[in-house]
């Protein structure tokens, strides 16, 4: 999935820290800037469609003079050294052109929440930074981000307009009436499959349903060398693909108002039986309940898994390091179930903290980074789909089978957390991995499905009650 290096503090703990920080004075002492950790992946999906022609790249507007001091930018570290360097170099290029000192710190995307929490407490937030939608939502509710309605429109207009999926995910109604971020990429999960293995067993096409996937898995499973279902069931973001399986069977996390947890249903029990039966059949690799964020990547890249859900980091790895495996792999949308098929998109944003003393410069940088040519080059090395209409014409979205899927996801994917209401409560629910933990209660703790569902329903409602 999209969180590959896992030292993730629970969203609940971070939320508490941020909320506390909002009501307390800002300390003056600042800790040393965090070092950039190991790279992560970005997010994925189905087959590509035609993009409109793109106008020429647009130059950024002239920046105001610097107010003094160093301008600090935190970039999101992804699973591509080339893309990471391109972003860092582009920010430094902008700083040189403006005659200002710039410090770029590349932050592991899995650690952004912890780094931001610590920086708020220390009064040491950067002037601009990258983050995901969930964290942007939380910080906006806590009045920690600058409203960016003006440059959101200006940047969008300069690049052919924002895509519909971008506007849906950035809808001011979800953020208290304002826009707080300028998006730069979207992604989600594709089903990665070993076509070389499956074709020999007579399975030429991608599974359209999870039941079909499990049946194929049972046929090609060959332990201890090969396990079919390389999906994490542990306390990592990757394991939240199980939320989509649950939704495909009609399970919901909460009601339409987003206030009452609704896990205690027959549909959730059906999902639980489907997955726990598959686990009992031995098609999951050993240790999947304790994997870290790289567990599924490693299983597939080592040739030990037939199916995984991944936004593209595995594709980039095997393309370079195992061309034979890359040739034998294919990519498709996540399967569906009897009730639903979801293809959730996740957007990444550039935001400006209210604490920045160089907000006008920060806005200028965000416009500079949206340059069409730069983004086309960046997308060719990263694993993101486009957010603006001009970007859809980047060559990589025609030339790469993976990026074609990312483009299709951007055009046709479902909104984050659909059909549930996307709010802070569901963000905390997902970041506490309650669906994977519900499965662990059965396959590890040997509890009944009924007990696992009821306990998780209680934990879920406790989260939602906090945000009434």
CSV table of C-alpha atoms in Angstrom, one decimal:
chain,number,residue,atom,x,y,z
A,1,UNK,CA,0.0,0.0,0.0
A,2,UNK,CA,1.3,3.6,0.7
A,3,UNK,CA,3.0,3.3,4.0
A,4,UNK,CA,6.2,1.4,3.6
A,5,UNK,CA,8.4,2.2,6.6
A,6,UNK,CA,6.6,1.6,9.8
A,7,UNK,CA,7.4,3.3,13.0
A,8,UNK,CA,3.9,4.8,13.1
A,9,UNK,CA,2.6,6.4,16.4
A,10,UNK,CA,-1.1,6.0,16.7
A,11,UNK,CA,-3.2,8.8,15.3
A,12,UNK,CA,-5.0,9.1,18.6
A,13,UNK,CA,-1.8,9.9,20.5
A,14,UNK,CA,-0.8,12.4,17.9
A,15,UNK,CA,-4.2,14.0,17.9
A,16,UNK,CA,-4.0,14.4,21.7
A,17,UNK,CA,-0.6,16.1,21.4
A,18,UNK,CA,-1.8,18.4,18.7
A,19,UNK,CA,-5.0,19.3,20.6
A,20,UNK,CA,-2.9,20.0,23.7
A,21,UNK,CA,-0.5,22.1,21.7
A,22,UNK,CA,-3.4,24.3,20.4
A,23,UNK,CA,-4.3,25.3,24.0
A,24,UNK,CA,-0.8,25.8,25.3
A,25,UNK,CA,1.8,28.6,24.6
A,26,UNK,CA,4.4,27.8,22.0
A,27,UNK,CA,7.8,27.0,23.5
A,28,UNK,CA,10.7,29.0,22.3
A,29,UNK,CA,13.4,26.3,22.3
A,30,UNK,CA,13.6,24.3,19.1
A,31,UNK,CA,15.1,20.9,18.7
A,32,UNK,CA,17.5,20.0,15.9
A,33,UNK,CA,15.9,19.5,12.5
A,34,UNK,CA,15.0,15.8,11.9
A,35,UNK,CA,17.2,13.7,9.6
A,36,UNK,CA,15.6,12.3,6.6
A,37,UNK,CA,14.7,8.6,7.1
A,38,UNK,CA,14.6,5.8,4.6
A,39,UNK,CA,12.4,6.1,1.6
A,40,UNK,CA,8.7,5.2,1.4
A,41,UNK,CA,6.2,4.6,-1.3
A,42,UNK,CA,3.4,6.6,-2.6
A,43,UNK,CA,-0.3,5.3,-3.4
A,44,UNK,CA,-2.7,3.4,-7.3
A,45,UNK,CA,-5.4,1.5,-9.6
A,46,UNK,CA,-7.1,0.5,-13.0
A,47,UNK,CA,-6.5,1.0,-16.8
A,48,UNK,CA,-5.9,4.4,-18.5
A,49,UNK,CA,-8.1,6.7,-20.5
A,50,UNK,CA,-7.3,9.6,-22.9
A,51,UNK,CA,-6.0,12.8,-21.4
A,52,UNK,CA,-6.6,16.3,-22.9
A,53,UNK,CA,-3.8,18.2,-24.6
A,54,UNK,CA,-1.7,20.2,-22.3
A,55,UNK,CA,-0.8,23.8,-22.7
A,56,UNK,CA,2.8,24.9,-22.3
A,57,UNK,CA,4.3,25.0,-18.8
A,58,UNK,CA,3.4,28.1,-16.8
A,59,UNK,CA,6.0,30.2,-15.0
A,60,UNK,CA,5.6,31.0,-11.4
A,61,UNK,CA,4.6,34.6,-10.4
A,62,UNK,CA,7.3,36.9,-9.1
A,63,UNK,CA,8.0,36.3,-5.4
A,64,UNK,CA,8.0,39.0,-2.7
A,65,UNK,CA,11.3,39.8,-1.1
A,66,UNK,CA,12.4,37.5,1.7
A,67,UNK,CA,11.7,38.7,5.2
A,68,UNK,CA,15.1,37.4,6.4
A,69,UNK,CA,16.3,34.1,7.8
A,70,UNK,CA,16.3,30.7,6.3
A,71,UNK,CA,13.3,29.3,4.4
A,72,UNK,CA,12.7,25.7,5.5
A,73,UNK,CA,10.8,23.2,3.4
A,74,UNK,CA,9.9,19.6,4.5
A,75,UNK,CA,9.5,17.3,1.4
A,76,UNK,CA,7.8,13.9,1.5
A,77,UNK,CA,10.3,11.1,1.0
A,78,UNK,CA,9.0,8.5,-1.4
A,79,UNK,CA,10.3,5.2,-2.8
A,80,UNK,CA,12.3,6.8,-5.6
A,81,UNK,CA,15.7,8.4,-4.9
A,82,UNK,CA,15.5,10.1,-8.3
A,83,UNK,CA,12.2,11.8,-7.6
A,84,UNK,CA,13.3,12.8,-4.1
A,85,UNK,CA,16.4,14.5,-5.5
A,86,UNK,CA,14.4,16.2,-8.2
A,87,UNK,CA,12.1,17.8,-5.6
A,88,UNK,CA,15.0,18.8,-3.4
A,89,UNK,CA,16.9,20.3,-6.3
A,90,UNK,CA,13.8,22.2,-7.6
A,91,UNK,CA,13.3,23.9,-4.2
A,92,UNK,CA,16.9,24.9,-4.0
A,93,UNK,CA,16.7,26.2,-7.6
A,94,UNK,CA,13.8,28.4,-6.5
A,95,UNK,CA,15.7,29.7,-3.5
A,96,UNK,CA,18.8,30.5,-5.6
A,97,UNK,CA,16.6,32.4,-8.1
A,98,UNK,CA,15.1,34.4,-5.2
A,99,UNK,CA,18.4,35.0,-3.5
A,100,UNK,CA,17.3,33.4,-0.2
A,101,UNK,CA,18.8,30.6,2.0
A,102,UNK,CA,16.8,27.4,1.7
A,103,UNK,CA,16.9,24.3,3.8
A,104,UNK,CA,15.2,21.2,2.4
A,105,UNK,CA,14.5,18.3,4.8
A,106,UNK,CA,13.2,15.1,3.3
A,107,UNK,CA,10.8,13.4,5.8
A,108,UNK,CA,9.7,9.8,5.6
A,109,UNK,CA,6.0,10.0,4.9
A,110,UNK,CA,5.2,7.6,7.7
A,111,UNK,CA,6.9,9.9,10.1
A,112,UNK,CA,5.4,13.2,9.1
A,113,UNK,CA,2.7,13.0,11.7
A,114,UNK,CA,5.2,12.5,14.5
A,115,UNK,CA,7.6,15.1,13.2
A,116,UNK,CA,4.8,17.7,12.9
A,117,UNK,CA,3.5,16.9,16.4
A,118,UNK,CA,7.0,17.4,17.9
A,119,UNK,CA,7.6,20.6,15.8
A,120,UNK,CA,4.3,22.2,17.0
A,121,UNK,CA,5.2,21.5,20.6
A,122,UNK,CA,8.7,23.0,20.0
A,123,UNK,CA,7.6,25.9,17.9
A,124,UNK,CA,9.8,24.7,15.1
A,125,UNK,CA,7.4,24.2,12.2
A,126,UNK,CA,8.9,24.7,8.6
A,127,UNK,CA,7.7,27.4,6.3
A,128,UNK,CA,6.0,24.8,4.0
A,129,UNK,CA,5.7,21.1,3.9
A,130,UNK,CA,4.2,18.0,2.2
A,131,UNK,CA,1.5,15.9,3.9
A,132,UNK,CA,-1.4,13.6,3.4
A,133,UNK,CA,-5.1,14.6,3.5
A,134,UNK,CA,-5.8,13.1,7.0
A,135,UNK,CA,-3.1,15.1,8.7
A,136,UNK,CA,-4.1,18.2,6.7
A,137,UNK,CA,-7.7,17.7,8.0
A,138,UNK,CA,-6.6,17.4,11.6
A,139,UNK,CA,-4.2,20.4,11.5
A,140,UNK,CA,-6.9,22.6,9.8
A,141,UNK,CA,-9.4,21.7,12.5
A,142,UNK,CA,-6.8,22.8,15.0
A,143,UNK,CA,-6.1,26.1,13.2
A,144,UNK,CA,-2.5,25.2,12.4
A,145,UNK,CA,-2.6,25.8,8.7
A,146,UNK,CA,-2.9,28.9,6.5
A,147,UNK,CA,-5.9,29.1,4.2
A,148,UNK,CA,-4.8,28.8,0.6
A,149,UNK,CA,-8.1,29.4,-1.3
A,150,UNK,CA,-6.5,32.2,-3.4
A,151,UNK,CA,-3.5,30.2,-4.7
A,152,UNK,CA,-5.4,27.0,-5.1
A,153,UNK,CA,-7.5,28.7,-7.7
A,154,UNK,CA,-4.6,30.6,-9.2
A,155,UNK,CA,-2.4,27.5,-9.6
A,156,UNK,CA,-5.3,25.4,-10.8
A,157,UNK,CA,-6.2,27.9,-13.5
A,158,UNK,CA,-2.6,28.2,-14.6
A,159,UNK,CA,-2.4,24.4,-15.3
A,160,UNK,CA,-5.7,23.7,-17.1
A,161,UNK,CA,-7.9,23.5,-14.0
A,162,UNK,CA,-7.9,20.9,-11.2
A,163,UNK,CA,-9.2,17.4,-12.0
A,164,UNK,CA,-12.7,16.5,-10.6
A,165,UNK,CA,-11.2,14.0,-8.2
A,166,UNK,CA,-8.8,16.7,-6.9
A,167,UNK,CA,-11.7,19.2,-6.3
A,168,UNK,CA,-13.7,16.5,-4.5
A,169,UNK,CA,-10.9,15.6,-2.1
A,170,UNK,CA,-10.2,19.3,-1.4
A,171,UNK,CA,-13.8,20.4,-1.0
A,172,UNK,CA,-13.9,23.3,1.5
A,173,UNK,CA,-17.0,21.7,3.1
A,174,UNK,CA,-14.8,19.0,4.6
A,175,UNK,CA,-12.4,21.6,6.0
A,176,UNK,CA,-14.6,24.1,7.7
A,177,UNK,CA,-15.1,26.2,4.6
A,178,UNK,CA,-11.6,26.8,3.5
A,179,UNK,CA,-8.9,25.2,1.3
A,180,UNK,CA,-5.6,24.5,3.2
A,181,UNK,CA,-3.4,22.7,0.7
A,182,UNK,CA,-2.2,22.7,-2.9
A,183,UNK,CA,-2.2,19.1,-4.2
A,184,UNK,CA,0.7,17.6,-6.2
A,185,UNK,CA,-0.1,13.9,-6.6
A,186,UNK,CA,-2.7,11.3,-6.0
A,187,UNK,CA,-2.4,7.5,-5.7
A,188,UNK,CA,-4.0,4.4,-4.4
A,189,UNK,CA,-3.5,0.6,-4.5
A,190,UNK,CA,-3.3,-1.6,-7.6
A,191,UNK,CA,-3.5,-5.4,-7.3
A,192,UNK,CA,-0.1,-6.7,-8.3
A,193,UNK,CA,-0.2,-10.3,-9.4
A,194,UNK,CA,2.2,-13.0,-10.6
A,195,UNK,CA,0.7,-13.6,-14.1
A,196,UNK,CA,3.5,-16.1,-14.9
A,197,UNK,CA,2.3,-18.3,-12.0
A,198,UNK,CA,-1.4,-17.7,-12.5
A,199,UNK,CA,-1.5,-18.2,-16.3
A,200,UNK,CA,0.1,-21.7,-15.9
A,201,UNK,CA,-2.8,-22.6,-13.7
A,202,UNK,CA,-5.3,-21.4,-16.2
A,203,UNK,CA,-6.1,-17.9,-14.7
A,204,UNK,CA,-5.5,-15.5,-17.6
A,205,UNK,CA,-7.5,-12.6,-16.3
A,206,UNK,CA,-7.3,-10.6,-13.1
A,207,UNK,CA,-9.7,-11.7,-10.4
A,208,UNK,CA,-12.8,-9.4,-10.4
A,209,UNK,CA,-13.9,-10.4,-6.8
A,210,UNK,CA,-12.2,-11.2,-3.6
A,211,UNK,CA,-13.7,-14.7,-3.6
A,212,UNK,CA,-12.3,-15.3,-7.0
A,213,UNK,CA,-8.9,-14.1,-5.8
A,214,UNK,CA,-9.1,-16.5,-2.9
A,215,UNK,CA,-10.0,-19.4,-5.1
A,216,UNK,CA,-7.1,-18.7,-7.4
A,217,UNK,CA,-4.9,-18.4,-4.4
A,218,UNK,CA,-5.8,-21.8,-3.2
A,219,UNK,CA,-5.0,-23.3,-6.6
A,220,UNK,CA,-1.5,-21.9,-6.9
A,221,UNK,CA,-0.4,-21.9,-3.2
A,222,UNK,CA,2.8,-23.8,-2.8
A,223,UNK,CA,4.2,-23.4,0.7
A,224,UNK,CA,6.9,-23.0,1.9
A,225,UNK,CA,8.2,-21.5,-1.3
A,226,UNK,CA,5.2,-19.6,-2.5
A,227,UNK,CA,2.2,-18.2,-0.6
A,228,UNK,CA,-0.6,-16.6,-2.6
A,229,UNK,CA,-2.1,-13.8,-0.5
A,230,UNK,CA,0.7,-11.4,0.4
A,231,UNK,CA,-1.6,-9.0,2.2
A,232,UNK,CA,-0.6,-7.6,5.6
A,233,UNK,CA,-2.8,-8.4,8.6
A,234,UNK,CA,-0.6,-6.4,11.0
A,235,UNK,CA,-0.7,-3.0,12.6
A,236,UNK,CA,0.5,-1.1,9.5
A,237,UNK,CA,-1.1,1.1,6.9
A,238,UNK,CA,-0.8,-1.6,4.3
A,239,UNK,CA,-3.2,-3.8,6.3
A,240,UNK,CA,-6.0,-1.3,5.8
A,241,UNK,CA,-6.6,-2.8,2.4
A,242,UNK,CA,-8.8,-5.1,4.5
A,243,UNK,CA,-11.1,-2.1,5.1
A,244,UNK,CA,-11.8,-2.1,1.3
A,245,UNK,CA,-12.5,-5.9,1.4
A,246,UNK,CA,-14.9,-5.3,4.2
A,247,UNK,CA,-16.7,-2.5,2.3
A,248,UNK,CA,-17.0,-4.6,-0.8
A,249,UNK,CA,-19.1,-7.0,1.3
A,250,UNK,CA,-21.4,-4.2,2.5
A,251,UNK,CA,-19.6,-3.5,5.8
A,252,UNK,CA,-19.4,0.1,7.0
A,253,UNK,CA,-17.3,1.7,9.6
A,254,UNK,CA,-20.0,4.3,10.5
A,255,UNK,CA,-23.4,5.6,9.5
A,256,UNK,CA,-24.0,8.2,6.8
A,257,UNK,CA,-23.8,11.1,9.3
A,258,UNK,CA,-20.3,9.8,10.4
A,259,UNK,CA,-21.3,9.7,14.1
A,260,UNK,CA,-22.3,6.2,15.0
A,261,UNK,CA,-20.0,3.2,14.5
A,262,UNK,CA,-21.7,0.4,12.5
A,263,UNK,CA,-19.3,-2.6,12.6
A,264,UNK,CA,-21.6,-4.9,14.4
A,265,UNK,CA,-23.5,-6.2,11.3
A,266,UNK,CA,-23.9,-9.4,9.4
A,267,UNK,CA,-22.0,-7.9,6.5
A,268,UNK,CA,-18.9,-7.4,8.6
A,269,UNK,CA,-19.2,-10.9,9.9
A,270,UNK,CA,-19.3,-12.3,6.4
A,271,UNK,CA,-16.1,-10.4,5.6
A,272,UNK,CA,-14.5,-11.7,8.8
A,273,UNK,CA,-15.3,-15.3,7.9
A,274,UNK,CA,-14.0,-14.9,4.3
A,275,UNK,CA,-10.6,-13.7,5.4
A,276,UNK,CA,-10.2,-15.8,8.5
A,277,UNK,CA,-11.1,-18.9,6.5
A,278,UNK,CA,-8.5,-18.0,3.9
A,279,UNK,CA,-5.9,-17.5,6.7
A,280,UNK,CA,-6.8,-21.0,8.1
A,281,UNK,CA,-6.4,-22.5,4.6
A,282,UNK,CA,-2.7,-21.4,4.7
A,283,UNK,CA,-2.7,-19.0,1.7
A,284,UNK,CA,-1.3,-16.1,3.8
A,285,UNK,CA,2.5,-16.1,4.4
A,286,UNK,CA,3.7,-16.8,7.9
A,287,UNK,CA,4.2,-13.7,9.9
A,288,UNK,CA,1.7,-11.6,8.0
A,289,UNK,CA,0.1,-10.5,11.3
A,290,UNK,CA,3.3,-9.0,12.5
A,291,UNK,CA,4.8,-7.6,9.2
A,292,UNK,CA,6.2,-4.1,9.1
A,293,UNK,CA,5.3,-1.7,6.3
A,294,UNK,CA,7.7,-3.4,3.9
A,295,UNK,CA,6.5,-7.0,4.5
A,296,UNK,CA,4.3,-7.2,1.4
A,297,UNK,CA,6.9,-5.6,-0.8
A,298,UNK,CA,9.6,-8.0,0.4
A,299,UNK,CA,7.4,-11.0,-0.1
A,300,UNK,CA,6.6,-10.1,-3.7
A,301,UNK,CA,10.0,-8.9,-4.6
A,302,UNK,CA,11.6,-12.1,-3.3
A,303,UNK,CA,9.1,-14.2,-5.4
A,304,UNK,CA,7.3,-15.6,-2.3
A,305,UNK,CA,3.9,-14.0,-2.9
A,306,UNK,CA,1.4,-14.2,-5.8
A,307,UNK,CA,-0.9,-11.2,-4.9
A,308,UNK,CA,-0.2,-7.9,-3.1
A,309,UNK,CA,-1.8,-4.5,-3.1
A,310,UNK,CA,0.7,-1.8,-3.8
A,311,UNK,CA,0.7,1.7,-5.3
A,312,UNK,CA,3.8,1.2,-7.4
A,313,UNK,CA,7.0,1.0,-5.3
A,314,UNK,CA,7.3,-2.8,-6.1
A,315,UNK,CA,6.9,-2.1,-9.8
A,316,UNK,CA,9.8,0.4,-9.7
A,317,UNK,CA,11.9,-2.0,-7.7
A,318,UNK,CA,11.5,-5.1,-9.9
A,319,UNK,CA,11.7,-3.2,-13.1
A,320,UNK,CA,15.2,-2.3,-12.1
A,321,UNK,CA,16.3,-5.3,-10.0
A,322,UNK,CA,14.4,-8.2,-11.3
A,323,UNK,CA,13.3,-7.7,-15.0
A,324,UNK,CA,12.1,-11.3,-15.2
A,325,UNK,CA,9.7,-10.9,-12.3
A,326,UNK,CA,8.6,-7.5,-13.8
A,327,UNK,CA,7.8,-9.2,-17.1
A,328,UNK,CA,5.8,-11.9,-15.3
A,329,UNK,CA,3.7,-9.4,-13.3
A,330,UNK,CA,0.5,-7.6,-14.2
A,331,UNK,CA,-1.5,-4.9,-12.5
A,332,UNK,CA,-5.2,-4.2,-12.1
A,333,UNK,CA,-7.9,-2.6,-10.0
A,334,UNK,CA,-8.6,-4.0,-6.6
A,335,UNK,CA,-11.3,-6.7,-6.7
A,336,UNK,CA,-14.8,-6.1,-5.6
A,337,UNK,CA,-17.4,-7.9,-3.6
A,338,UNK,CA,-21.1,-8.7,-3.8
A,339,UNK,CA,-22.1,-5.1,-2.8
A,340,UNK,CA,-19.4,-2.7,-3.9
A,341,UNK,CA,-16.0,-2.2,-5.6
A,342,UNK,CA,-13.9,0.7,-4.3
A,343,UNK,CA,-10.8,2.3,-5.8
A,344,UNK,CA,-9.9,4.9,-3.2
A,345,UNK,CA,-7.6,7.8,-4.1
A,346,UNK,CA,-5.3,9.4,-1.7
A,347,UNK,CA,-4.0,13.0,-2.3
A,348,UNK,CA,-0.8,14.5,-1.1
A,349,UNK,CA,-0.6,18.2,-0.5
A,350,UNK,CA,1.8,21.1,0.1
A,351,UNK,CA,0.7,23.2,3.0
A,352,UNK,CA,1.8,26.4,4.8
A,353,UNK,CA,1.8,26.5,8.6
A,354,UNK,CA,0.2,29.6,10.2
A,355,UNK,CA,3.5,29.9,12.2
A,356,UNK,CA,5.5,30.6,9.0
A,357,UNK,CA,6.9,34.2,8.9
A,358,UNK,CA,7.5,33.8,5.1
A,359,UNK,CA,4.0,32.9,3.9
A,360,UNK,CA,4.1,34.9,0.7
A,361,UNK,CA,7.4,33.3,-0.3
A,362,UNK,CA,5.9,29.9,0.6
A,363,UNK,CA,2.9,30.6,-1.7
A,364,UNK,CA,5.3,31.5,-4.4
A,365,UNK,CA,7.2,28.2,-4.0
A,366,UNK,CA,4.0,26.2,-4.2
A,367,UNK,CA,3.3,27.9,-7.6
A,368,UNK,CA,6.9,27.3,-8.7
A,369,UNK,CA,6.7,23.6,-7.9
A,370,UNK,CA,3.5,23.2,-9.9
A,371,UNK,CA,5.3,23.9,-13.2
A,372,UNK,CA,4.0,21.6,-15.9
A,373,UNK,CA,7.4,20.5,-17.2
A,374,UNK,CA,8.8,19.8,-13.8
A,375,UNK,CA,5.8,17.8,-12.8
A,376,UNK,CA,5.9,15.7,-16.0
A,377,UNK,CA,9.5,14.9,-15.2
A,378,UNK,CA,8.8,14.3,-11.6
A,379,UNK,CA,5.9,11.9,-12.3
A,380,UNK,CA,8.1,9.9,-14.6
A,381,UNK,CA,10.3,9.0,-11.6
A,382,UNK,CA,7.6,9.0,-8.8
A,383,UNK,CA,4.5,6.9,-8.3
A,384,UNK,CA,1.8,9.5,-8.3
A,385,UNK,CA,-1.2,10.2,-10.6
A,386,UNK,CA,-2.0,13.7,-11.8
A,387,UNK,CA,-4.0,16.3,-10.0
A,388,UNK,CA,-4.3,19.0,-12.6
A,389,UNK,CA,-5.6,18.6,-16.2
A,390,UNK,CA,-2.4,19.7,-17.9
A,391,UNK,CA,-0.5,17.0,-16.0
A,392,UNK,CA,-2.6,14.3,-17.5
A,393,UNK,CA,-0.7,14.8,-20.8
A,394,UNK,CA,2.7,13.8,-19.3
A,395,UNK,CA,4.2,11.1,-21.5
A,396,UNK,CA,4.6,8.7,-18.6
A,397,UNK,CA,0.9,8.2,-18.3
A,398,UNK,CA,0.9,6.7,-21.8
A,399,UNK,CA,4.3,4.9,-21.7
A,400,UNK,CA,4.1,3.1,-18.3
A,401,UNK,CA,1.5,0.4,-17.5
A,402,UNK,CA,1.7,1.4,-13.8
A,403,UNK,CA,1.2,5.1,-14.5
A,404,UNK,CA,-1.6,4.4,-16.9
A,405,UNK,CA,-3.4,2.8,-13.9
A,406,UNK,CA,-2.6,5.8,-11.7
A,407,UNK,CA,-4.1,8.1,-14.4
A,408,UNK,CA,-7.3,6.0,-14.5
A,409,UNK,CA,-7.5,6.0,-10.7
A,410,UNK,CA,-7.2,9.8,-10.8
A,411,UNK,CA,-10.1,9.9,-13.4
A,412,UNK,CA,-12.3,7.2,-12.0
A,413,UNK,CA,-11.3,6.3,-8.5
A,414,UNK,CA,-13.6,6.7,-5.5
A,415,UNK,CA,-13.3,9.4,-2.9
A,416,UNK,CA,-11.2,8.7,0.3
A,417,UNK,CA,-13.1,6.4,2.7
A,418,UNK,CA,-16.1,6.0,0.3
A,419,UNK,CA,-18.9,5.2,1.1
A,420,UNK,CA,-18.2,6.3,4.7
A,421,UNK,CA,-18.1,9.9,5.7
A,422,UNK,CA,-14.6,11.2,5.6
A,423,UNK,CA,-13.8,12.9,8.9
A,424,UNK,CA,-11.4,13.0,11.8
A,425,UNK,CA,-13.0,10.1,13.5
A,426,UNK,CA,-12.5,7.7,10.5
A,427,UNK,CA,-8.9,9.0,10.1
A,428,UNK,CA,-8.2,8.0,13.7
A,429,UNK,CA,-10.0,4.7,13.2
A,430,UNK,CA,-7.8,3.8,10.2
A,431,UNK,CA,-4.6,5.0,11.8
A,432,UNK,CA,-5.2,2.7,14.8
A,433,UNK,CA,-5.6,-0.2,12.4
A,434,UNK,CA,-8.8,-1.4,14.0
A,435,UNK,CA,-9.9,-3.7,11.1
A,436,UNK,CA,-6.6,-5.5,10.9
A,437,UNK,CA,-6.7,-5.8,14.7
A,438,UNK,CA,-10.2,-7.2,14.5
A,439,UNK,CA,-8.9,-10.0,12.2
A,440,UNK,CA,-5.9,-10.6,14.6
A,441,UNK,CA,-8.4,-11.2,17.4
A,442,UNK,CA,-9.6,-14.3,15.5
A,443,UNK,CA,-6.5,-15.6,13.8
A,444,UNK,CA,-4.0,-14.9,16.6
A,445,UNK,CA,-6.0,-14.6,19.8
A,446,UNK,CA,-8.4,-17.3,18.8
A,447,UNK,CA,-11.5,-15.3,19.7
A,448,UNK,CA,-14.8,-15.9,18.0
A,449,UNK,CA,-15.8,-13.7,15.1
A,450,UNK,CA,-18.7,-12.4,17.3
A,451,UNK,CA,-16.4,-11.4,20.1
A,452,UNK,CA,-13.9,-9.8,17.8
A,453,UNK,CA,-16.6,-7.7,16.0
A,454,UNK,CA,-18.3,-6.6,19.3
A,455,UNK,CA,-15.0,-5.6,20.9
A,456,UNK,CA,-14.0,-3.6,17.8
A,457,UNK,CA,-17.4,-2.0,17.6
A,458,UNK,CA,-16.9,-0.7,21.2
A,459,UNK,CA,-13.4,0.6,20.4
A,460,UNK,CA,-14.7,2.2,17.2
A,461,UNK,CA,-17.6,4.0,19.0
A,462,UNK,CA,-15.2,5.3,21.6
A,463,UNK,CA,-13.3,7.1,18.9
A,464,UNK,CA,-16.4,8.5,17.2
A,465,UNK,CA,-17.7,9.7,20.6
A,466,UNK,CA,-14.7,11.9,21.0
A,467,UNK,CA,-15.7,13.9,17.9
A,468,UNK,CA,-19.4,14.4,18.6
